[in-house]
Structures are given as structure tokens and as C-alpha cells.
mmCIF file with all atom_site columns, C-alpha atoms in Angstrom:
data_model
loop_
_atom_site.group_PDB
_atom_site.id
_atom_site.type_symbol
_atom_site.label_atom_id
_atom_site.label_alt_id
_atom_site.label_comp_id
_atom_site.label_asym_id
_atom_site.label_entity_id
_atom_site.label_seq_id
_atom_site.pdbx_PDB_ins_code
_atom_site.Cartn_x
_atom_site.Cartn_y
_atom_site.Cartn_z
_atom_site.occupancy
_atom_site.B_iso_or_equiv
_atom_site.pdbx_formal_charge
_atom_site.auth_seq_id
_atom_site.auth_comp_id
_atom_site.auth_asym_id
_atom_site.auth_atom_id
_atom_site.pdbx_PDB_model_num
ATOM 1   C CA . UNK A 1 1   ? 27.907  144.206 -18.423 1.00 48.00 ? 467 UNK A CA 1
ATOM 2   C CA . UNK A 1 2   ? 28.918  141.400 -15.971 1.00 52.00 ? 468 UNK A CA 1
ATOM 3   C CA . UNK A 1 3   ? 27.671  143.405 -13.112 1.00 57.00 ? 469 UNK A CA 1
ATOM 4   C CA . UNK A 1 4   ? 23.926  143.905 -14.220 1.00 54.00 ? 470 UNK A CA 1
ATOM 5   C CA . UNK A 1 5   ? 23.453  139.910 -14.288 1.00 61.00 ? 471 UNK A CA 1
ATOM 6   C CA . UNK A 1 6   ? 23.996  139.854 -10.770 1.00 90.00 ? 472 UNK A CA 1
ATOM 7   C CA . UNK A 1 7   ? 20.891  142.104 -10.351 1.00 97.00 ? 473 UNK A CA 1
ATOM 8   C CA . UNK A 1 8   ? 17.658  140.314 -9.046  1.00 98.00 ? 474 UNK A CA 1
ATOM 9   C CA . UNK A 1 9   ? 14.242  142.117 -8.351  1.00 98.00 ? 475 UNK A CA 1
ATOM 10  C CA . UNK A 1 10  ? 11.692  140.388 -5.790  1.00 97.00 ? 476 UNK A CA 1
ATOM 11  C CA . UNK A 1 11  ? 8.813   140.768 -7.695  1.00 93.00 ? 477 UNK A CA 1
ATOM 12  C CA . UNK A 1 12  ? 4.719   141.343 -7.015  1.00 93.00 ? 478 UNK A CA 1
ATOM 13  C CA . UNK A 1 13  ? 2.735   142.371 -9.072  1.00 87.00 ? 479 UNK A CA 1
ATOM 14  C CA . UNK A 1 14  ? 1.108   144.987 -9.697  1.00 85.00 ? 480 UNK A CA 1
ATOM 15  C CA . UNK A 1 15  ? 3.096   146.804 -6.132  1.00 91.00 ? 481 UNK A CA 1
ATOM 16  C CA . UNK A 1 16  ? 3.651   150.673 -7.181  1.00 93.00 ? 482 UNK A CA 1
ATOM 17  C CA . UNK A 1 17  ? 7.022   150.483 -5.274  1.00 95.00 ? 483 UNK A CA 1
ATOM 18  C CA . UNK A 1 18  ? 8.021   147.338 -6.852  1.00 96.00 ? 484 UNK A CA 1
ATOM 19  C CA . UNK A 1 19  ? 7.270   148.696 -10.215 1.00 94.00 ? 485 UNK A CA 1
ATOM 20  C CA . UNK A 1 20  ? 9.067   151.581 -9.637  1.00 96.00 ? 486 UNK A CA 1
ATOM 21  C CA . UNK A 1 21  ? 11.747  150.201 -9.262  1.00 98.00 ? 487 UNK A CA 1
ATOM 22  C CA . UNK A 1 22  ? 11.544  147.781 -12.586 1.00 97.00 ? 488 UNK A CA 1
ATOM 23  C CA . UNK A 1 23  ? 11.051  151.628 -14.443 1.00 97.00 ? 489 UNK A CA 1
ATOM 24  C CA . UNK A 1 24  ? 14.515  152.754 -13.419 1.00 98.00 ? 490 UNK A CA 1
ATOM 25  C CA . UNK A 1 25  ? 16.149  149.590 -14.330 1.00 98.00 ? 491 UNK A CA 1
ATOM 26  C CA . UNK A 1 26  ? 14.266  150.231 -17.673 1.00 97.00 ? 492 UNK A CA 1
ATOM 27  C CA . UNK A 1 27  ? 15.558  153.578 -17.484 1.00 97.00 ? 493 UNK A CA 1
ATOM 28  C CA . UNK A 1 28  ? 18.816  152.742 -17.156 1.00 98.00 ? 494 UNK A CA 1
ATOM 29  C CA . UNK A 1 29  ? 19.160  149.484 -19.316 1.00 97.00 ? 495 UNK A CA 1
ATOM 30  C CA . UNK A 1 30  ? 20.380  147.693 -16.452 1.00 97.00 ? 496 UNK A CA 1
ATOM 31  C CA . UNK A 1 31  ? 19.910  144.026 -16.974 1.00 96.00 ? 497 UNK A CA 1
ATOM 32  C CA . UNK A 1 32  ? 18.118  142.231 -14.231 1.00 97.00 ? 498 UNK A CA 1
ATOM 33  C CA . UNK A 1 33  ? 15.851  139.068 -13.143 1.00 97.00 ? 499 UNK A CA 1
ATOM 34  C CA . UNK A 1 34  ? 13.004  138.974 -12.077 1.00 96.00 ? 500 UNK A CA 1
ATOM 35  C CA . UNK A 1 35  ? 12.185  136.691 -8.837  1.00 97.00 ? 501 UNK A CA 1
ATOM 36  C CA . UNK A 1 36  ? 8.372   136.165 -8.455  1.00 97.00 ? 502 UNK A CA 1
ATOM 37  C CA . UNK A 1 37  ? 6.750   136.558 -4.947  1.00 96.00 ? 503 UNK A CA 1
ATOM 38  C CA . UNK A 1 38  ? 3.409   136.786 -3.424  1.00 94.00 ? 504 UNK A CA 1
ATOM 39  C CA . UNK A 1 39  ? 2.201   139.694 -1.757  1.00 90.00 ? 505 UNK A CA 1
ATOM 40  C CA . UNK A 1 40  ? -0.407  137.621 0.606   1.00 89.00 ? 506 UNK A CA 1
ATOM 41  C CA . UNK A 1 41  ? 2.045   134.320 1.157   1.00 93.00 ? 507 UNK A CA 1
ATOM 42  C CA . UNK A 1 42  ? 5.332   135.909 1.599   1.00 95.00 ? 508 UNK A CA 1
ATOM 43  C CA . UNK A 1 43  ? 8.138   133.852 0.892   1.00 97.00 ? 509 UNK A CA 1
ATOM 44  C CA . UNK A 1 44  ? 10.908  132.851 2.702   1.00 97.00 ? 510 UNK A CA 1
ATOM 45  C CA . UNK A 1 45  ? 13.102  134.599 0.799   1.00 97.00 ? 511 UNK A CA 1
ATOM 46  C CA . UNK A 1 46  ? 11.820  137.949 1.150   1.00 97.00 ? 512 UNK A CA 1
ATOM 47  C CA . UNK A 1 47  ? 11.566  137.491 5.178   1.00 97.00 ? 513 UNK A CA 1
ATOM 48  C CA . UNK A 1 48  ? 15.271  136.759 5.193   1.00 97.00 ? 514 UNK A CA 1
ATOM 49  C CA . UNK A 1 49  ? 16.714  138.943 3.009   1.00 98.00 ? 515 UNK A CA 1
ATOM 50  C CA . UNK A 1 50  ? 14.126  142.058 4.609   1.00 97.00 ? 516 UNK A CA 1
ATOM 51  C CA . UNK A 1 51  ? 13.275  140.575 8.036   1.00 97.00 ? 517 UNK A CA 1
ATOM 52  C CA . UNK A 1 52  ? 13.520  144.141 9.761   1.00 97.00 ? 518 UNK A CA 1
ATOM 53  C CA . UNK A 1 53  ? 10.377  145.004 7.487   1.00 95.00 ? 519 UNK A CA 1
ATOM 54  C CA . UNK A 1 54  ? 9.632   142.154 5.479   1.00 95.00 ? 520 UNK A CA 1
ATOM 55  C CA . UNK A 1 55  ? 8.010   144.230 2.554   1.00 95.00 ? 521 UNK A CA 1
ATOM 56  C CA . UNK A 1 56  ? 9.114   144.585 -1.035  1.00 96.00 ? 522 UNK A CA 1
ATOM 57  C CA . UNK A 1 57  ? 10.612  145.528 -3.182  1.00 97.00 ? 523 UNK A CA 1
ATOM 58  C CA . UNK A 1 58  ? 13.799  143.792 -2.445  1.00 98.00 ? 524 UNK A CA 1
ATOM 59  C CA . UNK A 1 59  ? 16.775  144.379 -4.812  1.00 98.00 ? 525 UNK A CA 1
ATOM 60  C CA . UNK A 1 60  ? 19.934  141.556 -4.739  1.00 98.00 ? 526 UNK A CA 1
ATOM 61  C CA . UNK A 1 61  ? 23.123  142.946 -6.572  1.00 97.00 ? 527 UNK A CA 1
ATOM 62  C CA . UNK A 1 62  ? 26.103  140.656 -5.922  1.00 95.00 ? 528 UNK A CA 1
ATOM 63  C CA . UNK A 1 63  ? 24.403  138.733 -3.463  1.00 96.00 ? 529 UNK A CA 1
ATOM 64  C CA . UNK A 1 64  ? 23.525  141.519 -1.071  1.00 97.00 ? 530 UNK A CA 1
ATOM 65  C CA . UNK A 1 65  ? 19.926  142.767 -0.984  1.00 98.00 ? 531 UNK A CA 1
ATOM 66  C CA . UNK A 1 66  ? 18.790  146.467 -0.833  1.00 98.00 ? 532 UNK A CA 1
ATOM 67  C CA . UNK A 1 67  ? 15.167  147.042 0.667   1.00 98.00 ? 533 UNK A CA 1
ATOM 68  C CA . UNK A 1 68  ? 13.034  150.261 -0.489  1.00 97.00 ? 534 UNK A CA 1
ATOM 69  C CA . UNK A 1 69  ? 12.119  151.387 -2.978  1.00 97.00 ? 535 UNK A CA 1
ATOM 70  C CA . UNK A 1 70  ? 13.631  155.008 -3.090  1.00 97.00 ? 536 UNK A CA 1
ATOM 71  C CA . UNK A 1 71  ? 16.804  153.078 -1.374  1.00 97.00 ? 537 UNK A CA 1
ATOM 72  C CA . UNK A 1 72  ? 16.980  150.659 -3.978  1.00 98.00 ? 538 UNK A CA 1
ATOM 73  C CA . UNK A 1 73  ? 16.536  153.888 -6.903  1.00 98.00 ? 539 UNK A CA 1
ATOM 74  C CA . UNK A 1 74  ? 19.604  155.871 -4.938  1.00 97.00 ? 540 UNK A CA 1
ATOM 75  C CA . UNK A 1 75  ? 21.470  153.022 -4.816  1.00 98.00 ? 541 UNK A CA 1
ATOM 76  C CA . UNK A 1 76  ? 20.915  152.332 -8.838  1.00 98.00 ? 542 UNK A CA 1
ATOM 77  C CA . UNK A 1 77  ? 22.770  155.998 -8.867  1.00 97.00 ? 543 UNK A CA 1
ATOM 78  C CA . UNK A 1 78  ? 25.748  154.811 -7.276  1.00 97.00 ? 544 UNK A CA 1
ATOM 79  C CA . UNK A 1 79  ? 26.034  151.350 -8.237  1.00 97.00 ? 545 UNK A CA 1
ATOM 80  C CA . UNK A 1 80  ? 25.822  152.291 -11.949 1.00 97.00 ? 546 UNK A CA 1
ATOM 81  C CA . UNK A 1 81  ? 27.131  155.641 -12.315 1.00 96.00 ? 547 UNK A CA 1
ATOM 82  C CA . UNK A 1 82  ? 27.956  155.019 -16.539 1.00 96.00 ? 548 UNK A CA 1
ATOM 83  C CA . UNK A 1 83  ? 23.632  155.058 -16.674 1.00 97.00 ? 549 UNK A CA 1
ATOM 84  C CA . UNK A 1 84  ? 21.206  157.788 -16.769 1.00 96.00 ? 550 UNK A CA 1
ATOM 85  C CA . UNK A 1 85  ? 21.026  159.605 -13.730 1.00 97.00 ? 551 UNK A CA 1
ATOM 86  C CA . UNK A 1 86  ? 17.319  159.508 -11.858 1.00 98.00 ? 552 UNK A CA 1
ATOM 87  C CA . UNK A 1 87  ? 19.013  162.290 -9.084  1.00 97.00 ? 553 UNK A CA 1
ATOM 88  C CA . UNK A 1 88  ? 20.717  165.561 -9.687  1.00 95.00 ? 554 UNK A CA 1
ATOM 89  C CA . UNK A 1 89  ? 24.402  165.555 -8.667  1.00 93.00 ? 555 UNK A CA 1
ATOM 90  C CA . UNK A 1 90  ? 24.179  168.874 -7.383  1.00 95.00 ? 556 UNK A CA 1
ATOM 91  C CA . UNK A 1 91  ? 23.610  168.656 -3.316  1.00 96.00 ? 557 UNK A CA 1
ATOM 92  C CA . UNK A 1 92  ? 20.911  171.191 -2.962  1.00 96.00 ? 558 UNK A CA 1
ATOM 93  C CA . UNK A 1 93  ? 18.713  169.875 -5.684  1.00 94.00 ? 559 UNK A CA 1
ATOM 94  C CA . UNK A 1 94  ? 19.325  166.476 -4.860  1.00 96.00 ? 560 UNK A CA 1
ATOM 95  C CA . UNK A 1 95  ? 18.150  167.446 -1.037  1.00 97.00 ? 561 UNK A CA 1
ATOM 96  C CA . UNK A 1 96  ? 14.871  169.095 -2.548  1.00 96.00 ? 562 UNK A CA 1
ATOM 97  C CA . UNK A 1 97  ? 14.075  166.686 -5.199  1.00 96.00 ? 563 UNK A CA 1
ATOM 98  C CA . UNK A 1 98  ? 13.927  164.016 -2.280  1.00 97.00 ? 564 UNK A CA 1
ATOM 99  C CA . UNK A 1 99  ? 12.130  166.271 0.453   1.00 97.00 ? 565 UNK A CA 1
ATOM 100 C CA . UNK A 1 100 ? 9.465   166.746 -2.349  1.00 97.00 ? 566 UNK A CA 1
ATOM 101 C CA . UNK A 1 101 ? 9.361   163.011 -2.818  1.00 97.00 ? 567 UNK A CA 1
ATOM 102 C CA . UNK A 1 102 ? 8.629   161.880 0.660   1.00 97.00 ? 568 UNK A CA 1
ATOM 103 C CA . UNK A 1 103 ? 6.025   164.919 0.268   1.00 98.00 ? 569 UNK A CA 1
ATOM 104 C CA . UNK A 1 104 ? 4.558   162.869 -2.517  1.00 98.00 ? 570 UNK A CA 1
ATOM 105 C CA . UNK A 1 105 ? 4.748   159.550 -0.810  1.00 97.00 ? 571 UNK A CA 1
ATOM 106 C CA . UNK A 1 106 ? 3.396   160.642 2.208   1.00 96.00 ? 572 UNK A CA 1
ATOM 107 C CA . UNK A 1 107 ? 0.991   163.210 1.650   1.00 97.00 ? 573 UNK A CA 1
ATOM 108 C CA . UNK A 1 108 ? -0.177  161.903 -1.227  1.00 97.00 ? 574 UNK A CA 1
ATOM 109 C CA . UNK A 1 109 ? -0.051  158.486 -2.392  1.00 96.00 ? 575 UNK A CA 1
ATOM 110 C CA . UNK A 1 110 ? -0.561  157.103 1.329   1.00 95.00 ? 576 UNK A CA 1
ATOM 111 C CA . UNK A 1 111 ? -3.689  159.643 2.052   1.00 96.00 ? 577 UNK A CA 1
ATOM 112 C CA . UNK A 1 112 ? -5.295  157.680 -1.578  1.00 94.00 ? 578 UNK A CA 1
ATOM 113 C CA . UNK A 1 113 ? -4.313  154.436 0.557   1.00 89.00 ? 579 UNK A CA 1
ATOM 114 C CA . UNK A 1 114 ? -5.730  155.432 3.611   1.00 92.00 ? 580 UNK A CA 1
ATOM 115 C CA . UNK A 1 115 ? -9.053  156.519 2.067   1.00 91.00 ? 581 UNK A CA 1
ATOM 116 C CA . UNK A 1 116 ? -9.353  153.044 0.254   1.00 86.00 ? 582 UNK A CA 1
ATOM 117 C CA . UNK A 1 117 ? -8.335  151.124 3.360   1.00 85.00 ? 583 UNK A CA 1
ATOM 118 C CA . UNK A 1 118 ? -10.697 152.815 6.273   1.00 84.00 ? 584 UNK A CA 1
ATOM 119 C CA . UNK A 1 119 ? -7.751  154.427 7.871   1.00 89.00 ? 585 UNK A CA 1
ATOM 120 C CA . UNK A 1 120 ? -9.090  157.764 8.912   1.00 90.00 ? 586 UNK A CA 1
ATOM 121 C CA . UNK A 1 121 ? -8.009  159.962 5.883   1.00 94.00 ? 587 UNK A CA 1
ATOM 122 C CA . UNK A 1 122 ? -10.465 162.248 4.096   1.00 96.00 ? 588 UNK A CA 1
ATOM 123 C CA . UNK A 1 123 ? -10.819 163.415 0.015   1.00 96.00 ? 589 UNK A CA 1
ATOM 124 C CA . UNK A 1 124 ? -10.376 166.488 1.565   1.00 97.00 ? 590 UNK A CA 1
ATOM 125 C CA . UNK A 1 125 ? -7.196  165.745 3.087   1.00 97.00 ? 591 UNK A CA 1
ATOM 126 C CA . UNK A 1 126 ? -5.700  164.398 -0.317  1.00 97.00 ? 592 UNK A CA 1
ATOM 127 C CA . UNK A 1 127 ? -7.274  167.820 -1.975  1.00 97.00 ? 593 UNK A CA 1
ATOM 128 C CA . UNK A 1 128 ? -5.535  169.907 0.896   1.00 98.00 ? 594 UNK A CA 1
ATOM 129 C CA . UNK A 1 129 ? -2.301  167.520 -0.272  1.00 98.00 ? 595 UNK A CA 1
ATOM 130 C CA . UNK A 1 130 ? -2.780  168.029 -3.860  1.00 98.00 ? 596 UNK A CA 1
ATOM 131 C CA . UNK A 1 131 ? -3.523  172.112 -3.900  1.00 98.00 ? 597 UNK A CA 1
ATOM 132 C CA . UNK A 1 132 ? 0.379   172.542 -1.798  1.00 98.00 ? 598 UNK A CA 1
ATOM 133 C CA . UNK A 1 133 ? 1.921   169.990 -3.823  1.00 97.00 ? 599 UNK A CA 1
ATOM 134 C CA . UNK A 1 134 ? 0.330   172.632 -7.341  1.00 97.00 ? 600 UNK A CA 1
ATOM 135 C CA . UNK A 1 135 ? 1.913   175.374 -5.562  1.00 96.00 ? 601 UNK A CA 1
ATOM 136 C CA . UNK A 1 136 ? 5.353   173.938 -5.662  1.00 95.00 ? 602 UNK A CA 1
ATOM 137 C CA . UNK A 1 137 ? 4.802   172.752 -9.115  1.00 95.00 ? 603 UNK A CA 1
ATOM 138 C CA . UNK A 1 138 ? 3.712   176.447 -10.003 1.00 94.00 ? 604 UNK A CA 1
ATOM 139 C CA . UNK A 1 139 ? 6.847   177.444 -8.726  1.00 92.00 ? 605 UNK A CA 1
ATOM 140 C CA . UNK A 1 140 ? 8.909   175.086 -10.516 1.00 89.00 ? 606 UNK A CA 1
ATOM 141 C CA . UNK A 1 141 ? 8.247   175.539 -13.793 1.00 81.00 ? 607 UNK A CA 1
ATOM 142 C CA . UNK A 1 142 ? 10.114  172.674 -15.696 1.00 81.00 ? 608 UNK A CA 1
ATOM 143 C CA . UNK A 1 143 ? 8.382   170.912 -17.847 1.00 87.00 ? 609 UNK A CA 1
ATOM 144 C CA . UNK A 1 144 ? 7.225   168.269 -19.026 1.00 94.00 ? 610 UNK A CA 1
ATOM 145 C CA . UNK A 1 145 ? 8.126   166.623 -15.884 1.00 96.00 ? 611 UNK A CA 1
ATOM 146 C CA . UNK A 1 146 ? 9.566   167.356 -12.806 1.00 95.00 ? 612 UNK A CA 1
ATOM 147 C CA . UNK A 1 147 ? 13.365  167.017 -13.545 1.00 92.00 ? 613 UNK A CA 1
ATOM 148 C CA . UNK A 1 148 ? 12.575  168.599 -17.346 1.00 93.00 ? 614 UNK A CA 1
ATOM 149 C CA . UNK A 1 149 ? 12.955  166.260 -20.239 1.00 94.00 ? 615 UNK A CA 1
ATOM 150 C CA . UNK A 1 150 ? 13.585  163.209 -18.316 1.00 95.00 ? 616 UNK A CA 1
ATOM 151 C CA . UNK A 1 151 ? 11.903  161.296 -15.744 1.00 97.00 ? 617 UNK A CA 1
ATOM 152 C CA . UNK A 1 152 ? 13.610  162.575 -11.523 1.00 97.00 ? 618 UNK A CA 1
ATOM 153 C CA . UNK A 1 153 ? 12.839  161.154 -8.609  1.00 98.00 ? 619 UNK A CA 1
ATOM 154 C CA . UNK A 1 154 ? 9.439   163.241 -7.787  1.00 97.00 ? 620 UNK A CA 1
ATOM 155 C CA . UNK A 1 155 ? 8.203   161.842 -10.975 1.00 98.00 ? 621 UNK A CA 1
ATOM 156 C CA . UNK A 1 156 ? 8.681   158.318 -10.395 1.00 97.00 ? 622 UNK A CA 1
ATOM 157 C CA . UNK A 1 157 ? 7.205   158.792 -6.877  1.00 97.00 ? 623 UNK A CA 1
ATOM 158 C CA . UNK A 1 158 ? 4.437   160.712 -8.718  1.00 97.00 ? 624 UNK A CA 1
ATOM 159 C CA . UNK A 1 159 ? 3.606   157.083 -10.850 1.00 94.00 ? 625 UNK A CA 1
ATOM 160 C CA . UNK A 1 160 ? 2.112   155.898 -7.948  1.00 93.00 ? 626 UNK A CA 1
ATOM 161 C CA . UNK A 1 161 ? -0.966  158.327 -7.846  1.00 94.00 ? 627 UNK A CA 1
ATOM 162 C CA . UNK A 1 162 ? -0.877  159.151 -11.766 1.00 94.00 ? 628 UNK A CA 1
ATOM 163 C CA . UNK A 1 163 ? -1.278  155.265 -11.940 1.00 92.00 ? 629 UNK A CA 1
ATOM 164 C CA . UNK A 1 164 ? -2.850  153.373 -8.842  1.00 90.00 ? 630 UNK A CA 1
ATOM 165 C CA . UNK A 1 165 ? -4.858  156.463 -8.074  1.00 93.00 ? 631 UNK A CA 1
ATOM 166 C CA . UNK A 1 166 ? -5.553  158.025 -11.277 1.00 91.00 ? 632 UNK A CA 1
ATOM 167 C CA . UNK A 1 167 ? -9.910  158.535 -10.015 1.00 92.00 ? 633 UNK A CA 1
ATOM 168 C CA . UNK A 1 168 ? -8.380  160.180 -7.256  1.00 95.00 ? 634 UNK A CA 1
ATOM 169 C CA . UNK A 1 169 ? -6.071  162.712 -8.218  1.00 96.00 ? 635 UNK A CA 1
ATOM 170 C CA . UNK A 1 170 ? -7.895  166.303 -8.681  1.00 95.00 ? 636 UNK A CA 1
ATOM 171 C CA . UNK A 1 171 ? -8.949  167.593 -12.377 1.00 96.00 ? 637 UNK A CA 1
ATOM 172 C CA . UNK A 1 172 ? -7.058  169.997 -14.320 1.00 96.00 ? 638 UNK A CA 1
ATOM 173 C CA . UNK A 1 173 ? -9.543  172.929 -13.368 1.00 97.00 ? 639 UNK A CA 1
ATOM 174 C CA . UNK A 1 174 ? -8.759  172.161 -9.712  1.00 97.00 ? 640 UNK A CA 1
ATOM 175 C CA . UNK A 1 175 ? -4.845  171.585 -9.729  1.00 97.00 ? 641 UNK A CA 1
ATOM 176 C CA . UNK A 1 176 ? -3.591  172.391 -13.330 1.00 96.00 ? 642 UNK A CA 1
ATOM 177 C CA . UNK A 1 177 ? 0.263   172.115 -13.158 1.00 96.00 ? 643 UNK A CA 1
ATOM 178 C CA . UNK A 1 178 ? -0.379  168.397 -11.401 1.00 97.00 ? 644 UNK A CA 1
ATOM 179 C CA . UNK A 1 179 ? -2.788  167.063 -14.125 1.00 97.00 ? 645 UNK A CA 1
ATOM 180 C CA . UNK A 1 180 ? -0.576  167.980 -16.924 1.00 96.00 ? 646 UNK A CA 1
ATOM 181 C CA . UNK A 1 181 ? 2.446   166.418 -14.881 1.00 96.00 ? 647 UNK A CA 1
ATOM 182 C CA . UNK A 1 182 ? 0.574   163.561 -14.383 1.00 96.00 ? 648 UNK A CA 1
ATOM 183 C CA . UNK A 1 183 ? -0.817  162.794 -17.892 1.00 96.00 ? 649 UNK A CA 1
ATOM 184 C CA . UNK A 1 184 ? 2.946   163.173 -19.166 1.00 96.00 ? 650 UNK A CA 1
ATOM 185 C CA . UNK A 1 185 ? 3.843   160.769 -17.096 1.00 96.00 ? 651 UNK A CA 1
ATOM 186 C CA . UNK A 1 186 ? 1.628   158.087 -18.174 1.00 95.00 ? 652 UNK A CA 1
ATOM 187 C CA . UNK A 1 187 ? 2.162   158.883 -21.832 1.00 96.00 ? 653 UNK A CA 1
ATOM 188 C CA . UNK A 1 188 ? 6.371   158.588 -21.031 1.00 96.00 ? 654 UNK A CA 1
ATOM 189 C CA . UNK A 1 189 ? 7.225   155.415 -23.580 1.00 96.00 ? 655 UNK A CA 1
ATOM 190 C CA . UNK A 1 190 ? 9.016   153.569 -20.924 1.00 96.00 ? 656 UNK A CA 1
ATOM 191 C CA . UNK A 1 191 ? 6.123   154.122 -18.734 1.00 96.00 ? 657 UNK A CA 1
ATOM 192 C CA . UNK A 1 192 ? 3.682   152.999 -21.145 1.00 95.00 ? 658 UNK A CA 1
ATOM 193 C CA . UNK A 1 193 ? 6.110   149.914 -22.073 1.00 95.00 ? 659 UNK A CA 1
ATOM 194 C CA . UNK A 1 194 ? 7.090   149.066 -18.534 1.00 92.00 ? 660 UNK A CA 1
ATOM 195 C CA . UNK A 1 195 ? 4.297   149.446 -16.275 1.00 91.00 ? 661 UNK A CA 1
ATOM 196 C CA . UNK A 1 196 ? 0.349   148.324 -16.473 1.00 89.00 ? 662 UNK A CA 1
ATOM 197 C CA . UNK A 1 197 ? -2.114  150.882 -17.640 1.00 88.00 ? 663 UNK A CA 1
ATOM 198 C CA . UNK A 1 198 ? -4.321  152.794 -15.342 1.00 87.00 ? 664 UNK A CA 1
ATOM 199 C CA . UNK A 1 199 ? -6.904  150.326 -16.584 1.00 89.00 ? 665 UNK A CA 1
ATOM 200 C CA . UNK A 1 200 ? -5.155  147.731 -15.938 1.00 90.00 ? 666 UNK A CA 1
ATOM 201 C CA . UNK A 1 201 ? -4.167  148.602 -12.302 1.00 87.00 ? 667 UNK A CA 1
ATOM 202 C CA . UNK A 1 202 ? -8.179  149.593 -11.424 1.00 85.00 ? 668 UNK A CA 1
ATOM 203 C CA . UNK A 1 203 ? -9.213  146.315 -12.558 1.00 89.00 ? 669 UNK A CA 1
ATOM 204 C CA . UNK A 1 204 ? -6.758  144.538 -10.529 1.00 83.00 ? 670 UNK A CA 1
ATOM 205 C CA . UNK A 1 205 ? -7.287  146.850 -7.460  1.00 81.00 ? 671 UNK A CA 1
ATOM 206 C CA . UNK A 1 206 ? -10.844 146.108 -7.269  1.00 81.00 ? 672 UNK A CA 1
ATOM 207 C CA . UNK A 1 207 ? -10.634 142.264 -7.719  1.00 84.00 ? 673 UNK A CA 1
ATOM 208 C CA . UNK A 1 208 ? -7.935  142.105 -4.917  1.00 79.00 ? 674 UNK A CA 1
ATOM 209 C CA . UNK A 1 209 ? -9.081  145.202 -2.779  1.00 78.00 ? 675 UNK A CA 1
ATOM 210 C CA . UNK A 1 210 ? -10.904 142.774 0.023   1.00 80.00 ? 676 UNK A CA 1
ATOM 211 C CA . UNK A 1 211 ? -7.603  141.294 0.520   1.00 81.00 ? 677 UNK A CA 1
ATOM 212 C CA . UNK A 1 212 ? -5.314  144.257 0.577   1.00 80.00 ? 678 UNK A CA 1
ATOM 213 C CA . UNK A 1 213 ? -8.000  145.817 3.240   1.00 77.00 ? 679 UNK A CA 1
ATOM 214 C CA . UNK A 1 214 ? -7.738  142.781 5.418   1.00 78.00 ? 680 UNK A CA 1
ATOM 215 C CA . UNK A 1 215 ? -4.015  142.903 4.726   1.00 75.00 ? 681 UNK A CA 1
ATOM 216 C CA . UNK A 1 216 ? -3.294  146.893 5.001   1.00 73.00 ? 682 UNK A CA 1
ATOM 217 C CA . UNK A 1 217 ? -6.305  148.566 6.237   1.00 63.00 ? 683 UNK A CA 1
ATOM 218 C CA . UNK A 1 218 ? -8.986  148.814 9.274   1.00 50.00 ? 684 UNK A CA 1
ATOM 219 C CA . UNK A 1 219 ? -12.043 147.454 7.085   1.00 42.00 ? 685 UNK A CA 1
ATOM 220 C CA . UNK A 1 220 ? -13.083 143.490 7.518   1.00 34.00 ? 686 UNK A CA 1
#
């Protein structure tokens, strides 16, 4: 459709919330362009199109950007309402599918960062994180993700640790429910077609991690 040329992604690679965002436009078949950046020389572009934050991912759809990346995924919703849906439409479990993934983000995806970048977080915090997050999943019971036969919101959030912090994330004696979650969701074919292997992302991680510490963390 007309409308989904007019969609441009600021891209870095391999940024978990960038590529996030490239999965739900896969997802949804939305046609878009890609609009390289880099994550240590940050273009003009990106500081005036995000100069509140000036972080990506940054989205452009007619000309107008939309900055983060669980904005930007909402906003894909709306926007394109005749594609699949990543949120519910029912209020209540649209409130708790979001609540769970800031839990995600926040709990557990930026405890794995702050461990790697010297920032005061503990394995034992991310295993405190972790064991609450099985609880919920215990409770939930849909399977094999999150939202049930298609990928939600908590499970793209989840990408980030199933992915950039695969070594990380607990074993299947420790947290069951989250391992199998997590496997799924590398094996999803879009996944495995749109984003970089776990592989992939370790090697990458550990060639650039003396930059993103500098960049990110409290480590020289």
C-alpha cells in the first residue's frame, strides 16, 4: 500500500530495540526502508528527529518520526489496523500485557545490561527477576508464547534476553515456564528470518563490548 512506502526505520545494528521493531514490521508485512546509522557517531539525523533522547530506534511514517521502541510497536497498531495485531484490543489485557513488558524491560533485560556494564546489578538480582517473572508465566498458561499462537508484546520484549542475553537467562531446571518461552521464541520463523542468531549477537557483543562500556556503562 501507498502508506507503507512512507515508512523509514533508523537503523543500527545489531540494537535489540531497533530490531524489534524491524520484527513487527516483518510481522505485519508492512513495507519499509531501512536508513543506516551508527550507534557510536550518531548522525544528524537521528539528533533532530529524537533530540529529547537522541537514541534509536527512530520510526518516520509520512514524514513524522516516532521514537521508542514499544512507542513505535503501539503505534504500528494504530497506524495499520488491516495488519496483525501485536496488542490485544481488549483494555484489561492490553493494560497487563504492557505492565508485564516494562517488567521484562526493566527487571530483566536492563539488570543483564547492568551486569555487563559495571553498573551495580548482581546475577542474583536477574535470578530474583527471572524466578517472579516464572511465577507469572506459571500462572498464565498460554502457550507457546505469551499471547498463544502468535508473537504479543511480552514476547517481543522477551527477544531481547532470549537473544542478547541468551548465557544469562536461568536453565530450564531453575525457571521452566521461561526457558521453554524463550527457546520458542528463537525457533519463531520470522524470528529466525529477521533477526541475528544468538551466535551471531555474542560474537558481535564481545568484539564491540569495550565500546558499549565506555558508551553505556561505569567500566573504562
Amino acid at each position: 500500500m501507498a502508506e507503507e512506502k512512507e515508512v523509514k526505520l533508523l537503523y543500527v545494528f545489531p540494537s535489540p530495540f531497533v530490531l524489534r521493531v524491524v520484527l513487527v514490521l516483518e510481522l505485519k508485512g508492512i513495507t519499509y526502508e531501512i536508513i543506516p546509522d551508527d550507534l557510536f557517531n550518531k548522525s544528524s539525523l537521528l539528533l533532530q528527529l529524537n533530540p529529547l533522547y537522541k537514541k534509536f530506534p527512530v520510526l518516520i511514517h509520512k514524514g513524522q518520526p516516532i521514537c521508542d521502541s514499544r512507542n513505535i510497536i503501539e503505534y504500528l497498531d494504530e497506524a495499520f489496523p488491516h495488519t496483525p495485531a501485536v496488542l490485544p484490543r481488549d483494555p484489561l489485557a492490553r493494560s497487563r500485557e504492557r505492565f508485564l513488558a516494562e517488567f521484562v524491560e526493566n527487571k530483566i533485560f536492563a539488570t543483564c545490561g547492568n551486569i555487563n556494564f559495571g553498573l551495580g546489578a548482581t546475577p542474583a538480582d536477574l535470578a530474583k527477576s527471572c524466578e517472579l517473572f516464572e511465577e507469572e508465566l506459571r500462572k498464565h498458561e498460554c502457550t507457546p508464547f505469551f499471547a498463544g499462537d502468535k508473537l504479543g508484546l511480552v514476547d517481543i520484549v522477551l527477544l531481547a534476553p532470549a537473544i542478547w542475553a541468551r548465557d544469562q537467562m536461568p536453565s530450564a531446571d531453575h525457571c521452566p515456564n521461561l526457558h521453554r518461552l524463550l527457546c520458542a521464541l528463537r525457533d519463531h520463523p520470522v524470528v529466525k528470518s529477521a533477526l541475528p542468531d544468538a551466535d551471531t549477537v555474542e560474537t558481535l557483543l564481545t568484539q564491540a563490548m569495550p565500546m558499549l562500556q565506555q558508551l553505556y556503562g561505569g567500566k573504562p
